[in-house]
């Protein structure tokens, strides 16, 4: 495919003036069997390029492993993009933000207590270089200079919002080049951060959602010549637990697009298709207040979470048609959807009975952090003995992120990081009672200095002022549920952390949305595939079930309910419910 050049008067593709019309589509947030469909719809909207980040934390789950399997088959994604005739902007981080767990930085980096992320610290750079050593051989054949679709590669991500150490950016740029990246590099920053986030000799681009003229002017000021590009046009936004569902009117976003195109700028929609934070992969923000991002990454984008065109798709297509060539084809219709009412979850496996099947206990004088335990995602169960009977005041200095407290197996309260909860009063029934604290990693922070976000319990845990110990810490990553032993249950209601399982029959797979009315909080799996977290708190009230995780005939639904449920049934519906739009 064609090679991109950066000239004083703009981009050129094989020598011809070229405008990048791109959209974000993160392969790791979309089922691989749906990549081709989403890419095709990108081209039909009038895009000539797609943009994707690369999530270091999933590709290299441990320092000594690297995978490009399944959801992480980046080479296949790049091939499919090329087949669709699309170029690619590749954003390999190492930090990606993206409302993704830890901004894509692997949690094992944080096992080192001295680790300084996004810096020139040798230990950090060594890890970054190790990642690039593993990633780039898989990517190099897809660079435009070798006939592939990758036009350009981004260095870091909005680094100017984090620091000003040019030596760090320089290291990254050199590391890419030394490993064979010979397509143009670029940086992307918000208007006020363009100076700190850029690197001389590397194209600067700007990110914004509105005030296009100001954003582009800020870019022009720092970069008097060369292409004008908005590398992230935020045409929608993400949601957080406890908030509302954010939407942005199509006409408003289309007007900003028009303004940019009229100014001659190139653009990449953030997002074209957001997809889903499946499993435990959502990130969080913490600018003084911890706020976890929800499971859906619908983003109110041109394609919704299920890959169906929204009014924004049509509105953008209309604008794009005025500035470039849009394929002469109708807007694709929504895909088929499946409904299965009343799925009975009549098998149960209480968490307390399943512990040995889920993780190995580690003993110590203090509770161990998730990273010390070598664990990335999920929960840690801590336990210690209460020395005496009677009133107890439990003090947890640092809770990351949500601690459910049990005494002799009975729930006595919840402490949440986002509420700044640290103390809990209860009555210990006896000397020697067992205190259990089940701590959920609700998603590592993906923005700002708070990315140094270690999970678990920290600091001396005390009861009535006296430190407790010894402790056992048990990682519960829930990456496999195969060891669970379920028993039939007829109880009308469900209390306490427990897995529940049921089966349902379908004729043919199609996309669907899992609704869990009456359930409180937990995760849900279909045929062993972790759909993500649900929480009655909202705003999100349904979980997207991609057709490829279903199969004709019998299917299995498993729910981990952390609290209680008023029913034992769940429902697959044709429509999503991402929650109310306003407070
Ligand atoms: C910034 C980041 C993106 C994303 C958006 C908000 O622009 O670069 O990764 O986090 O904010 O969705």
XYZ file of C-alpha atoms and ligand atoms in Angstrom:
595
model
C 0.000 0.000 0.000
C 0.934 3.640 -0.241
C 3.533 5.489 1.814
C 2.790 8.653 3.810
C 4.992 11.736 3.624
C 4.855 14.810 5.790
C 5.492 17.967 3.789
C 5.237 21.646 4.646
C 1.848 21.881 2.993
C 0.329 18.700 4.386
C 0.279 14.929 4.077
C 1.142 13.234 0.813
C 0.382 9.677 -0.084
C 2.608 8.348 -2.823
C 3.266 11.964 -3.727
C -0.385 13.042 -3.912
C -2.021 15.447 -1.399
C -3.843 13.335 1.167
C -6.256 13.899 4.038
C -6.401 11.287 6.806
C -10.033 10.482 7.633
C -9.691 8.011 10.454
C -11.644 6.502 13.308
C -10.750 4.718 16.530
C -11.449 0.990 16.594
C -9.596 -0.900 19.325
C -9.256 -4.536 18.260
C -8.992 -5.610 21.924
C -12.462 -4.218 22.683
C -14.234 -6.053 19.854
C -14.670 -9.790 19.331
C -12.198 -10.848 16.584
C -14.984 -12.436 14.552
C -16.548 -8.963 14.316
C -13.441 -7.062 13.212
C -14.155 -7.445 9.505
C -17.719 -6.159 9.944
C -16.625 -3.066 11.886
C -13.824 -2.315 9.408
C -16.213 -2.602 6.491
C -18.621 -0.197 8.172
C -15.731 2.226 8.768
C -15.022 2.337 5.069
C -18.690 2.702 4.207
C -18.937 5.748 6.476
C -16.242 7.370 4.353
C -13.119 6.694 6.411
C -9.850 5.884 4.672
C -8.000 4.940 7.889
C -8.602 3.330 11.300
C -6.698 4.033 14.476
C -5.902 1.547 17.197
C -3.964 1.543 20.436
C -1.999 -1.537 21.525
C -2.630 -2.733 25.112
C 0.760 -3.688 26.546
C -0.826 -5.188 29.680
C -2.753 -7.843 27.741
C -0.052 -8.598 25.179
C 2.558 -9.125 27.894
C 0.586 -10.396 30.902
C 3.795 -11.423 32.687
C 7.352 -10.184 32.145
C 8.294 -13.455 30.447
C 5.267 -13.974 28.207
C 3.899 -12.347 25.082
C 0.755 -13.199 23.154
C -1.000 -12.219 19.948
C -3.767 -14.805 20.318
C -7.502 -14.304 19.769
C -8.554 -10.788 20.799
C -4.874 -9.801 20.642
C -4.161 -10.960 17.097
C -2.998 -7.551 15.933
C -1.384 -8.915 12.743
C -4.746 -10.353 11.707
C -6.505 -7.074 12.491
C -3.976 -5.215 10.336
C -4.465 -7.722 7.516
C -8.231 -7.291 7.665
C -7.845 -3.501 7.577
C -5.661 -3.812 4.494
C -8.170 -6.167 2.867
C -10.851 -3.546 3.426
C -8.587 -0.970 1.771
C -8.069 0.965 4.999
C -4.861 2.519 6.268
C -3.958 2.251 9.944
C -2.624 4.670 12.550
C -0.938 2.546 15.196
C -0.618 3.761 18.772
C 1.536 1.242 20.666
C 1.894 3.362 23.820
C 3.580 2.067 25.894
C 1.028 4.159 27.812
C -2.368 4.441 26.076
C -4.829 6.007 28.583
C -8.040 4.948 26.738
C -10.108 4.237 29.887
C -8.187 0.954 29.808
C -6.832 -0.777 32.931
C -3.752 1.163 34.020
C -3.619 2.963 30.677
C -2.266 -0.320 29.289
C 0.783 -0.340 31.576
C 1.093 -3.889 32.936
C 0.413 -4.235 36.647
C 3.598 -6.283 37.091
C 5.567 -3.054 36.658
C 4.060 -1.947 39.978
C 5.419 -4.999 41.814
C 8.592 -2.888 41.984
C 7.914 -0.383 44.796
C 10.328 2.123 43.221
C 8.787 2.005 39.738
C 8.326 5.401 38.095
C 6.004 4.919 35.143
C 6.337 7.086 32.023
C 9.843 8.241 32.908
C 13.480 7.639 31.992
C 13.981 5.445 35.041
C 16.159 2.554 33.793
C 13.903 -0.175 35.215
C 10.894 1.298 33.415
C 12.722 1.851 30.122
C 14.087 -1.670 30.222
C 10.552 -3.025 30.500
C 9.370 -0.744 27.680
C 12.236 -1.880 25.436
C 11.401 -5.504 26.241
C 7.814 -4.905 25.151
C 8.870 -3.255 21.889
C 11.340 -6.084 21.245
C 8.421 -8.504 21.383
C 5.768 -6.394 19.670
C 7.593 -4.880 16.729
C 8.615 -8.059 14.880
C 4.879 -8.826 14.643
C 4.076 -5.337 13.343
C 6.958 -4.454 11.005
C 5.633 -6.471 8.029
C 2.484 -4.311 8.156
C 4.228 -0.942 7.840
C 3.348 0.987 4.694
C 7.033 1.037 3.763
C 6.795 -2.762 3.430
C 3.530 -2.769 1.572
C 1.301 -2.915 4.672
C -1.498 -0.614 5.912
C 0.292 1.155 8.816
C 0.830 4.746 7.691
C 2.190 6.250 10.893
C 2.968 5.346 14.510
C 2.202 7.426 17.597
C 4.831 7.986 20.303
C 3.375 7.674 23.859
C -0.010 9.290 24.461
C -0.780 12.815 25.624
C 2.546 12.810 27.424
C 2.311 16.590 27.800
C -0.555 16.112 30.261
C 1.746 14.044 32.474
C 5.321 15.292 32.279
C 7.883 17.304 30.370
C 10.828 14.939 30.126
C 11.766 15.178 26.471
C 14.472 12.573 27.031
C 11.727 10.009 27.693
C 9.925 10.789 24.444
C 13.254 10.801 22.625
C 14.036 7.353 24.010
C 10.710 6.038 22.726
C 11.124 7.568 19.271
C 14.630 6.112 18.973
C 13.465 2.735 20.314
C 10.827 2.560 17.561
C 13.262 3.608 14.854
C 16.054 1.291 16.007
C 13.656 -1.615 15.802
C 12.767 -0.834 12.216
C 9.853 1.619 12.329
C 10.503 3.776 9.260
C 7.040 5.303 8.752
C 6.355 8.816 10.140
C 6.028 9.163 13.917
C 3.625 11.558 15.605
C 2.616 12.724 19.075
C -0.907 13.662 20.222
C -1.773 16.131 22.988
C -4.531 18.399 24.209
C -4.100 22.034 23.115
C -2.499 23.259 26.350
C -0.033 20.381 26.488
C 1.365 20.551 22.957
C 4.691 22.037 24.001
C 5.525 19.462 26.670
C 4.156 16.472 24.766
C 5.945 17.071 21.469
C 9.339 16.275 20.112
C 11.228 18.266 17.483
C 11.300 16.376 14.220
C 8.150 14.414 15.107
C 4.739 15.529 13.818
C 2.534 17.058 16.503
C -1.228 16.492 16.439
C -3.952 17.775 18.726
C -6.870 16.154 20.612
C -10.181 17.861 21.364
C -13.950 17.491 21.292
C -15.009 21.052 20.489
C -13.595 24.551 19.935
C -11.901 23.220 16.820
C -10.590 26.598 15.648
C -8.797 27.186 18.956
C -7.409 23.655 19.043
C -6.055 23.860 15.511
C -4.675 27.361 16.137
C -2.768 26.092 19.195
C -1.273 23.389 17.001
C -0.368 25.908 14.273
C 1.371 28.084 16.781
C 3.757 25.313 17.779
C 4.007 23.813 14.337
C 3.850 26.613 11.774
C 4.227 24.238 8.801
C 2.999 20.787 7.961
C -0.250 18.866 8.258
C -2.971 19.949 10.684
C -4.449 16.953 12.391
C -6.879 16.259 15.203
C -5.731 12.800 16.327
C -8.657 12.389 18.726
C -11.913 14.109 17.915
C -13.979 13.181 20.981
C -17.384 12.869 19.363
C -18.806 11.045 22.390
C -17.596 10.164 25.859
C -17.304 7.312 28.368
C -19.388 6.607 31.489
C -18.434 5.915 35.090
C -20.226 3.874 37.713
C -22.496 6.120 39.729
C -22.831 8.689 36.943
C -25.210 9.125 34.034
C -24.962 7.838 30.469
C -23.205 10.532 28.452
C -24.392 11.321 24.952
C -23.570 14.040 22.468
C -26.008 15.099 19.770
C -25.005 14.050 16.258
C -25.610 17.500 14.789
C -23.311 19.166 17.309
C -20.467 16.700 16.656
C -21.031 16.912 12.880
C -20.708 20.702 13.015
C -17.286 20.423 14.672
C -16.244 17.867 12.065
C -17.310 20.240 9.296
C -15.294 23.040 10.873
C -12.156 20.879 10.954
C -12.535 19.617 7.421
C -13.198 23.141 6.138
C -9.954 24.206 7.811
C -8.134 21.535 5.783
C -7.369 19.352 8.793
C -7.050 15.590 8.952
C -9.080 13.883 11.658
C -9.414 10.690 13.637
C -12.708 10.100 15.418
C -12.355 9.014 19.011
C -14.134 6.631 18.784
C -15.531 5.315 15.503
C -16.627 2.202 17.399
C -15.859 1.963 21.115
C -16.710 -1.667 21.878
C -16.583 -3.142 25.358
C -14.297 -3.326 28.399
C -14.808 -7.068 28.648
C -13.767 -8.927 31.782
C -11.887 -6.708 34.213
C -10.258 -4.441 31.620
C -11.912 -1.092 32.390
C -9.755 1.734 33.710
C -10.589 4.459 36.202
C -9.901 8.112 36.851
C -8.619 9.627 40.076
C -8.198 13.357 40.215
C -8.688 13.303 43.976
C -11.734 11.080 43.663
C -11.557 7.508 42.377
C -14.098 6.849 39.605
C -14.176 3.514 37.776
C -15.211 3.383 34.118
C -18.170 1.131 33.283
C -18.032 -2.078 31.234
C -19.538 -0.616 28.079
C -17.297 1.531 25.910
C -20.170 2.449 23.609
C -18.862 6.020 23.746
C -21.951 7.270 21.904
C -19.829 6.678 18.787
C -20.963 6.388 15.137
C -21.230 2.596 15.596
C -22.830 1.585 18.872
C -21.489 -1.137 21.153
C -23.214 -3.834 19.090
C -21.743 -2.457 15.858
C -24.948 -0.834 14.610
C -24.837 2.583 12.929
C -26.252 5.442 15.040
C -27.551 8.827 13.853
C -23.956 10.045 14.224
C -22.861 7.577 11.538
C -25.276 9.081 9.022
C -24.451 12.660 10.059
C -20.686 12.161 9.748
C -21.069 10.343 6.460
C -22.959 13.279 5.052
C -20.209 15.711 6.091
C -17.441 13.393 4.878
C -19.146 13.102 1.480
C -18.677 16.834 0.996
C -14.899 16.567 1.457
C -13.986 13.173 0.066
C -15.285 10.060 -1.537
C -17.869 8.066 0.351
C -18.711 4.622 -1.068
C -21.993 4.594 -2.911
C -23.826 2.183 -0.604
C -26.699 2.521 1.855
C -26.043 2.922 5.583
C -25.765 -0.684 6.839
C -28.884 -1.880 8.702
C -28.668 -3.000 12.345
C -27.655 -6.635 12.849
C -30.100 -9.293 14.087
C -30.645 -9.481 17.860
C -31.608 -12.322 20.138
C -33.988 -12.446 23.099
C -34.164 -15.233 25.681
C -36.474 -14.490 28.600
C -36.318 -16.135 32.020
C -32.967 -17.904 32.136
C -33.094 -19.859 35.407
C -29.822 -19.860 37.367
C -30.604 -22.934 39.400
C -27.079 -24.079 40.227
C -24.999 -22.415 42.931
C -21.386 -22.439 44.111
C -20.885 -20.230 47.190
C -17.581 -18.372 46.986
C -16.519 -19.597 50.418
C -16.747 -23.212 49.204
C -14.899 -22.472 45.966
C -11.771 -20.765 47.292
C -9.320 -23.624 46.825
C -10.419 -24.014 43.215
C -9.834 -20.320 42.506
C -6.498 -19.334 44.022
C -3.694 -20.346 46.328
C -3.419 -18.813 49.757
C -0.233 -16.926 50.728
C 0.568 -16.361 54.419
C 2.304 -13.301 55.812
C 2.551 -10.811 58.635
C 0.597 -8.234 56.607
C -1.943 -8.285 53.789
C -0.087 -8.587 50.457
C -0.823 -6.287 47.526
C -2.218 -7.726 44.303
C 0.983 -6.887 42.414
C 3.127 -8.559 45.100
C 0.967 -11.624 44.603
C 1.735 -11.551 40.876
C -1.921 -10.924 40.061
C -3.274 -8.427 37.540
C -7.075 -8.539 37.726
C -9.951 -9.641 39.933
C -10.161 -9.901 43.706
C -7.962 -10.708 46.701
C -9.454 -12.375 49.756
C -7.695 -11.437 52.988
C -8.281 -13.202 56.266
C -7.142 -12.867 59.858
C -8.416 -13.842 63.290
C -10.284 -11.438 65.561
C -8.700 -11.691 69.013
C -11.762 -10.991 71.135
C -15.547 -10.965 71.266
C -17.532 -7.719 71.437
C -17.517 -4.305 69.739
C -14.876 -4.004 67.047
C -13.731 -0.974 65.116
C -11.954 -2.018 61.950
C -9.593 0.507 60.357
C -8.396 0.028 56.770
C -5.922 2.841 55.947
C -5.839 2.187 52.169
C -8.617 0.310 50.339
C -8.077 -0.397 46.666
C -10.746 -0.416 45.680
C -13.779 -1.954 47.355
C -13.652 -4.082 50.479
C -16.485 -6.368 51.554
C -16.047 -7.354 55.189
C -17.282 -10.650 56.667
C -17.114 -12.086 60.170
C -17.437 -15.849 60.371
C -18.730 -15.736 56.806
C -21.490 -13.173 57.483
C -21.413 -9.788 55.735
C -20.873 -6.843 58.126
C -20.187 -3.969 55.719
C -18.467 -2.515 52.659
C -15.703 0.104 52.469
C -15.186 1.910 49.186
C -12.194 3.865 47.979
C -14.400 6.208 46.018
C -16.261 7.188 49.200
C -13.024 7.537 51.170
C -14.311 4.878 53.597
C -11.762 3.705 56.158
C -13.601 2.530 59.269
C -16.258 -0.052 60.015
C -17.884 -0.940 63.333
C -19.352 -4.383 64.038
C -19.646 -6.894 66.845
C -17.352 -9.870 66.891
C -19.410 -12.896 68.002
C -16.497 -14.647 69.709
C -12.777 -14.583 70.372
C -11.115 -16.279 67.402
C -13.801 -15.295 64.885
C -12.599 -15.184 61.288
C -12.384 -11.788 59.615
C -12.519 -11.942 55.819
C -12.028 -8.947 53.584
C -12.812 -9.466 49.907
C -11.171 -6.678 47.924
C -12.095 -5.906 44.332
C -9.716 -4.245 41.890
C -12.292 -2.026 40.190
C -9.851 -0.962 37.481
C -6.438 0.685 37.656
C -6.345 4.418 37.103
C -5.449 5.275 33.503
C -4.753 9.020 33.688
C -2.379 11.303 35.602
C 0.099 10.504 38.381
C -2.439 8.151 39.979
C -1.487 5.506 37.376
C 0.794 4.160 40.113
C -2.297 2.355 41.323
C -1.459 -0.731 43.369
C -4.425 -2.854 44.418
C -5.407 -4.593 47.642
C -5.103 -3.487 51.283
C -2.173 -1.382 52.470
C -0.973 0.022 55.787
C -1.527 -1.538 59.188
C -5.031 -2.965 59.395
C -6.175 -2.521 62.991
C -9.106 -3.531 65.164
C -9.729 -1.327 68.182
C -6.352 0.281 67.516
C -4.345 -2.949 67.567
C -2.737 -4.318 64.396
C -4.193 -7.609 63.217
C -2.102 -10.540 62.017
C -0.921 -12.922 60.786
C -2.771 -12.670 57.479
C -3.555 -14.893 54.605
C -3.918 -13.318 51.156
C -5.588 -15.319 48.428
C -5.537 -14.118 44.798
C -8.856 -14.663 43.040
C -8.121 -13.668 39.430
C -11.218 -15.520 38.150
C -9.494 -16.130 34.826
C -10.878 -19.648 34.836
C -14.049 -20.937 36.455
C -13.453 -24.518 35.418
C -12.751 -25.764 38.952
C -16.083 -24.620 40.402
C -18.395 -27.308 41.800
C -22.045 -26.282 41.441
C -24.944 -27.754 43.389
C -28.666 -27.362 42.615
C -30.340 -24.615 44.606
C -34.011 -23.885 45.013
C -33.672 -20.927 47.403
C -35.856 -18.079 46.122
C -33.334 -15.377 46.994
C -29.590 -15.380 46.922
C -27.397 -13.979 49.710
C -23.606 -13.660 49.956
C -20.880 -13.906 47.355
C -21.730 -16.887 45.179
C -21.575 -18.118 41.619
C -24.868 -19.024 39.965
C -25.214 -20.979 36.804
C -27.958 -21.854 34.356
C -28.426 -22.997 30.791
C -30.457 -21.723 27.868
C -31.121 -22.946 24.358
C -30.946 -20.919 21.174
C -31.315 -21.822 17.537
C -28.761 -19.494 16.045
C -26.317 -17.052 17.669
C -26.984 -13.330 17.334
C -25.949 -10.293 19.360
C -27.844 -9.799 22.582
C -27.824 -7.862 25.865
C -27.787 -9.515 29.265
C -30.121 -7.874 31.778
C -29.912 -8.794 35.455
C -32.850 -7.048 37.129
C -32.845 -7.685 40.889
C -29.141 -8.525 40.994
C -26.696 -6.212 42.796
C -23.054 -6.392 41.733
C -20.618 -8.811 40.174
C -19.491 -10.264 36.873
C -21.220 -12.437 34.280
C -19.822 -15.085 31.927
C -21.409 -16.674 28.848
C -19.863 -20.011 27.886
C -16.838 -19.075 29.991
C -16.409 -15.655 28.326
C -16.256 -12.839 30.894
C -18.730 -10.182 29.678
C -17.645 -7.721 32.364
C -18.907 -6.134 35.555
C -22.546 -5.367 36.302
C -23.758 -3.103 39.101
C -27.315 -2.102 40.004
C -25.944 1.332 40.826
C -25.755 2.045 37.114
C -25.854 3.877 34.859
C -25.218 0.760 32.744
C -27.974 -1.834 33.191
C -27.167 -4.442 30.574
C -24.072 -6.212 29.305
C -23.358 -6.659 25.611
C -23.224 -10.311 24.531
C -21.417 -10.608 21.173
C -22.921 -13.243 18.890
C -19.630 -15.169 18.519
C -19.585 -16.142 22.214
C -22.944 -17.911 21.759
C -23.465 -21.236 20.000
C -26.408 -23.017 18.456
C -28.132 -25.287 21.003
C -27.219 -25.222 24.668
C -25.396 -22.251 26.244
C -24.246 -21.595 29.783
C -24.614 -18.397 31.832
C -22.599 -17.918 35.042
C -23.031 -14.961 37.393
C -20.837 -14.064 40.345
C -23.118 -12.080 42.655
C -21.114 -10.360 45.390
C -24.076 -9.316 47.511
C -27.651 -10.469 47.100
C -30.266 -10.955 44.446
C -34.024 -10.840 44.634
C -34.376 -13.402 41.850
C -32.673 -16.438 40.426
C -33.202 -15.525 36.807
C -31.662 -13.378 34.097
C -32.728 -12.287 30.632
C -31.246 -11.790 27.212
C -32.926 -8.885 25.456
C -32.643 -7.335 22.021
C -31.905 -3.882 23.349
C -29.203 -2.386 25.532
C -29.862 -0.146 28.509
C -26.870 2.085 29.159
C -28.781 4.118 31.714
C -30.447 7.456 32.275
C -29.040 10.502 30.506
C -29.442 13.001 33.308
C -29.243 13.192 37.092
C -7.572 11.287 25.921
C -6.787 10.002 25.722
C -7.641 8.869 25.238
C -8.946 8.806 26.018
C -9.657 10.131 25.917
C -10.977 10.169 26.672
O -7.720 11.943 24.768
O -5.708 10.207 24.834
O -6.924 7.687 25.366
O -8.650 8.519 27.344
O -8.857 11.126 26.484
O -11.816 9.182 26.260
